[in-house]
CSV table of C-alpha atoms in Angstrom, one decimal:
chain,number,residue,atom,x,y,z
A,1233,MET,CA,88.7,123.0,121.5
A,1234,GLY,CA,88.6,119.9,119.4
A,1235,ARG,CA,90.6,116.7,119.9
A,1236,ARG,CA,94.1,116.9,118.6
A,1237,ARG,CA,94.9,114.5,115.7
A,1238,ARG,CA,97.9,112.3,115.7
A,1239,PRO,CA,100.5,113.7,113.4
A,1240,ARG,CA,100.4,110.7,111.0
A,1241,GLU,CA,96.7,111.0,110.4
A,1242,ARG,CA,95.7,112.8,107.2
A,1243,ASP,CA,92.4,114.5,106.5
A,1244,CYS,CA,91.0,113.2,103.2
A,1245,ALA,CA,89.1,116.5,102.8
A,1246,ALA,CA,92.3,118.4,102.9
A,1247,GLN,CA,93.5,116.3,99.9
A,1248,GLY,CA,90.3,117.2,98.0
A,1249,ALA,CA,89.0,113.7,98.3
A,1250,ARG,CA,85.3,113.1,99.0
A,1251,ARG,CA,85.7,109.4,99.8
A,1252,HIS,CA,86.4,107.8,103.1
A,1253,CYS,CA,90.0,106.7,103.6
A,1254,ARG,CA,92.4,105.6,106.3
A,1255,HIS,CA,96.1,106.4,106.4
A,1256,LEU,CA,98.2,104.3,108.7
A,1257,ALA,CA,101.5,104.9,106.9
A,1258,GLU,CA,104.9,104.9,108.7
A,1259,CYS,CA,103.5,103.6,112.0
A,1260,LYS,CA,105.9,100.6,112.3
A,1261,LEU,CA,102.9,98.3,112.1
A,1262,VAL,CA,103.7,94.6,112.0
A,1263,SER,CA,100.0,93.7,111.5
A,1264,PHE,CA,96.8,95.5,110.9
A,1265,PRO,CA,95.5,96.6,114.3
A,1266,VAL,CA,92.6,94.4,115.5
A,1267,GLY,CA,91.0,97.4,117.3
A,1268,ILE,CA,90.6,99.2,114.0
A,1269,TYR,CA,88.1,96.5,112.8
A,1270,LYS,CA,85.9,97.2,115.9
A,1271,VAL,CA,86.2,101.0,115.5
A,1272,LEU,CA,85.3,101.0,111.8
A,1273,ARG,CA,82.8,98.1,111.8
A,1274,ASN,CA,79.8,100.3,110.9
A,1275,VAL,CA,81.6,102.2,108.1
A,1276,THR,CA,83.8,99.6,106.4
A,1277,ASP,CA,81.6,99.7,103.3
A,1278,GLN,CA,82.3,103.4,103.0
A,1279,ILE,CA,86.1,103.1,103.1
A,1280,HIS,CA,87.6,103.3,99.6
A,1281,LEU,CA,91.3,104.0,100.3
A,1282,ILE,CA,93.7,102.5,102.8
A,1283,THR,CA,97.3,103.4,103.1
A,1284,LEU,CA,99.6,101.1,105.1
A,1285,ALA,CA,102.8,102.2,103.3
A,1286,ASN,CA,106.2,102.0,104.9
A,1287,ASN,CA,105.4,99.8,107.8
A,1288,GLU,CA,106.7,96.4,108.8
A,1289,LEU,CA,103.8,94.2,107.5
A,1290,LYS,CA,104.8,90.7,106.6
A,1291,SER,CA,101.3,89.6,105.7
A,1292,LEU,CA,97.7,90.7,105.5
A,1293,THR,CA,94.8,88.5,106.8
A,1294,SER,CA,91.8,87.3,104.9
A,1295,LYS,CA,89.7,89.2,107.4
A,1296,PHE,CA,91.4,92.5,106.2
A,1297,MET,CA,90.4,91.7,102.6
A,1298,THR,CA,86.8,90.7,103.3
A,1299,THR,CA,86.2,93.5,105.8
A,1300,PHE,CA,87.3,96.3,103.4
A,1301,CYS,CA,85.7,94.8,100.3
A,1302,GLU,CA,84.7,98.2,98.9
A,1303,LEU,CA,88.3,99.4,98.6
A,1304,GLN,CA,89.2,101.2,95.4
A,1305,GLU,CA,92.8,101.9,96.3
A,1306,LEU,CA,95.2,100.0,98.5
A,1307,HIS,CA,98.7,101.3,99.2
A,1308,LEU,CA,101.0,98.7,100.7
A,1309,GLU,CA,104.4,99.9,99.4
A,1310,GLY,CA,107.5,99.6,101.6
A,1311,ASN,CA,106.6,96.6,103.7
A,1312,PHE,CA,107.8,93.0,103.9
A,1313,LEU,CA,104.9,91.3,102.1
A,1314,HIS,CA,105.7,88.3,100.0
A,1315,ASP,CA,102.2,87.1,99.1
A,1316,LEU,CA,98.5,88.1,99.3
A,1317,PRO,CA,95.6,86.1,100.8
A,1318,ASN,CA,93.3,84.5,98.3
A,1319,GLU,CA,90.5,86.7,99.6
A,1320,VAL,CA,92.1,89.6,97.7
A,1321,SER,CA,89.7,88.4,95.0
A,1322,THR,CA,86.8,89.9,97.1
A,1323,LEU,CA,88.1,93.4,96.3
A,1324,GLN,CA,85.9,93.7,93.2
A,1325,HIS,CA,86.0,97.5,93.2
A,1326,LEU,CA,89.8,97.8,93.5
A,1327,LYS,CA,91.2,100.1,90.9
A,1328,ALA,CA,94.8,100.6,92.1
A,1329,ILE,CA,97.2,98.6,94.3
A,1330,ASP,CA,100.8,99.6,95.2
A,1331,LEU,CA,102.9,96.7,96.3
A,1332,SER,CA,106.3,98.3,95.4
A,1333,ARG,CA,109.3,97.8,97.6
A,1334,ASN,CA,108.1,94.5,99.2
A,1335,GLN,CA,109.4,91.0,99.0
A,1336,PHE,CA,107.3,89.3,96.3
A,1337,HIS,CA,109.1,86.5,94.4
A,1338,ASP,CA,106.0,85.4,92.6
A,1339,PHE,CA,103.5,87.6,90.9
A,1340,PRO,CA,100.3,87.7,93.0
A,1341,GLU,CA,98.1,86.0,90.4
A,1342,GLN,CA,94.9,86.7,92.5
A,1343,LEU,CA,95.1,90.2,91.1
A,1344,THR,CA,94.3,89.0,87.6
A,1345,THR,CA,90.8,88.1,88.8
A,1346,LEU,CA,89.9,91.7,89.7
A,1347,PRO,CA,87.6,93.2,87.1
A,1348,ALA,CA,88.1,96.9,88.0
A,1349,LEU,CA,91.9,96.8,88.5
A,1350,GLU,CA,93.5,99.5,86.4
A,1351,THR,CA,97.0,100.0,88.0
A,1352,ILE,CA,99.4,97.5,89.6
A,1353,ASN,CA,102.7,98.7,91.0
A,1354,LEU,CA,105.2,95.9,91.8
A,1355,GLU,CA,108.4,97.9,91.4
A,1356,GLU,CA,111.4,96.8,93.4
A,1357,ASN,CA,110.4,93.2,94.2
A,1358,GLU,CA,112.1,90.0,93.2
A,1359,ILE,CA,109.6,88.8,90.5
A,1360,VAL,CA,111.0,86.7,87.7
A,1361,ASP,CA,107.9,85.5,85.9
A,1362,VAL,CA,104.6,87.2,85.1
A,1363,PRO,CA,101.3,85.7,83.9
A,1364,VAL,CA,101.3,87.7,80.7
A,1365,GLU,CA,98.2,86.0,79.2
A,1366,LYS,CA,96.1,86.5,82.3
A,1367,LEU,CA,97.2,90.2,82.5
A,1368,ALA,CA,96.3,90.6,78.8
A,1369,ALA,CA,92.8,89.4,79.6
A,1370,MET,CA,92.2,91.9,82.4
A,1371,PRO,CA,89.5,94.2,81.1
A,1372,ALA,CA,90.4,97.4,82.9
A,1373,LEU,CA,94.2,97.1,83.3
A,1374,ARG,CA,95.9,100.2,82.0
A,1375,SER,CA,99.4,100.1,83.7
A,1376,ILE,CA,101.7,97.6,85.5
A,1377,ASN,CA,105.0,98.7,86.9
A,1378,LEU,CA,107.6,95.9,87.1
A,1379,ARG,CA,110.7,98.1,87.1
A,1380,PHE,CA,113.6,96.8,89.1
A,1381,ASN,CA,112.5,93.2,89.2
A,1382,PRO,CA,114.7,90.4,87.8
A,1383,LEU,CA,112.2,89.5,85.0
A,1384,ASN,CA,113.1,86.6,82.8
A,1385,ALA,CA,113.9,87.1,79.1
A,1386,GLU,CA,110.7,85.2,78.1
A,1387,VAL,CA,108.5,87.8,79.8
A,1388,ARG,CA,110.3,90.6,78.0
A,1389,VAL,CA,109.8,89.0,74.6
A,1390,ILE,CA,106.2,87.6,75.0
A,1391,ALA,CA,104.6,90.6,76.8
A,1392,PRO,CA,104.9,93.4,74.3
A,1393,PRO,CA,102.8,91.9,71.4
A,1394,LEU,CA,100.1,90.5,73.8
A,1395,ILE,CA,99.4,93.5,76.0
A,1396,LYS,CA,97.1,96.5,75.5
A,1397,PHE,CA,98.3,98.4,78.6
A,1398,ASP,CA,101.6,100.0,79.7
A,1399,MET,CA,104.1,97.6,81.1
A,1400,LEU,CA,107.0,99.4,82.7
A,1401,MET,CA,110.2,97.3,82.9
A,1402,SER,CA,113.8,98.2,83.5
A,1403,PRO,CA,116.3,97.6,80.8
A,1404,GLU,CA,117.6,94.0,80.9
A,1405,ASP,CA,120.9,94.9,82.5
A,1406,ALA,CA,119.3,97.1,85.2
A,1407,ARG,CA,118.4,94.5,87.7
A,1408,ALA,CA,119.7,96.3,90.8
A,1409,SER,CA,117.5,98.7,92.7
A,1410,PRO,CA,117.7,102.4,91.9
A,1411,PRO,CA,120.2,104.5,93.9
């Protein structure tokens, strides 16, 4: 008989994925477990997806970003994050990041330095201003979700003619979170 898996662990192969990933969603984590760094130290360059969704994270450390520098997807939705460490710029292979349902008041501008980033989800935060010019210069960006953020009128006017990607915004009068 093999070891029983914890119910929250998911098998990437069962999802049809051929990449290494780690799912630590809905574990009530307040920080990334230090023991995980030790357990994964020999395979961190093979981990392409990490899910830390729906926990109680208030921040991520620079060590997290520099340890998992080969990430292609990072799911951090449903936490209490309000900023990202500058070392997020080491995630040069990151294609998708989900930061929805967090506590960002400022757009995490470090994301604009990531050359492979295609999708940014910042739905349901408190972001008012967005660096439209920097986003427009991102070579791979295809979609950014800013729905249910109290975006200022300037962003709504300036963004459409400058961008070559999909920018999802709520109607101006829909500033409250969805039901």
